[in-house]
Amino acid sequence: MDDSRTESQKPTIRDVAKRAGVSVGTVSNVLNRRIPVTPKRRIAVARAIAAMGYRPNRIAQSLRGAAPRVVGLVAHDTQSAYFAALLDRFETFGAARGYEVMQVLTRSDPAVELRRTKALLDRQVDGLILVPTARPQATFDLIAESGVPAVMVDRAFDDPRFDYVTMDNAAAMARLVRDLAAASRERSLFVVRWPERVTTRARIAAFERTGRKTGIATSVLARDPDDAAFARQIARILESTGKPDTIVASNSAIALPLLATLTKLGLAIPKDVSVVAFDEPIWAPVVSPPLTVVRHPVDAIAGSAWDILIDRIENRTRAGARVTHEAEIVLRASVRGARSV
């Protein structure tokens, strides 16, 4: 944005609507949340607002007399395509609504999660969005005591003090296993990094349960964090009797070294082994063969979480929402016998 613009040259709501390819009413609904807007249009409007530097008068007026509002974002890492995309969406929504987004990473360590959440609260953030660790109780207690609104993303717990926005992991895994059965896959391996996480536990339970129902033999591998050691794990499994004909990676950070290992072992995909990722990195459709993925509903999850949090901040409504969005299975040529798209 050119700071030398005069007031008359500053972008208007009509300019934003034109750039986003939507109506003025849609832009207004995104800003004021009067009527629900589809995730696709919400993202288009948010990106147009951020690109043009548009600020509604009510936000500009509030900023003249006070510091910008800040949302703290606590995530474990940015290695998976899903989490990187989520963080991008929250940054976009923040820019559109006049909020600063302050991001910290926990590396899945509950002690680090507690310390960095406390640091955000000490800086008097207006709200928090968390991707919780496997043991977030101390952090939950700290947030509840602070009174700061918080929304938990990706992982749902039984604690009623907060809002939760997640993907239906069990349903996604069940659909995937049924698709594998329909493609005549008989033995599947699910590779995970953190088997104790609530999302991973839900996926494993559905993987095993649906495998029994469909006649697919299932097994689970907790991957070694060292890529060389992980390659040896995969090599041993593929050399064993009853080796899997399909390997499902729990995220793109696992899928990439898995593909590298299979290539190094001289195995052809999907002739020798089929591969699926519970994630969709940007390279998924362009690798050879294109990778079958479980596509997270990133826009829907981020949009729901952001709207709930802003409602808690600005209207002081009570927490307790539980919102679940459905994933999409995108079958591609990396699964033998599957209908490619």
Tab-separated table of C-alpha atoms in Angstrom, residues 4 47 62 83 248 287 298 301:
chain	number	residue	atom	x	y	z
A	4	SER	CA	1.317	8.756	0.297
A	47	ARG	CA	-6.717	-11.494	0.984
A	62	SER	CA	-10.297	2.656	17.395
A	83	PHE	CA	-0.444	-26.430	9.953
A	248	VAL	CA	-0.516	-44.139	5.002
A	287	VAL	CA	5.065	-35.797	-7.983
A	298	VAL	CA	-8.266	-25.659	6.146
A	301	ILE	CA	-11.466	-24.746	10.199
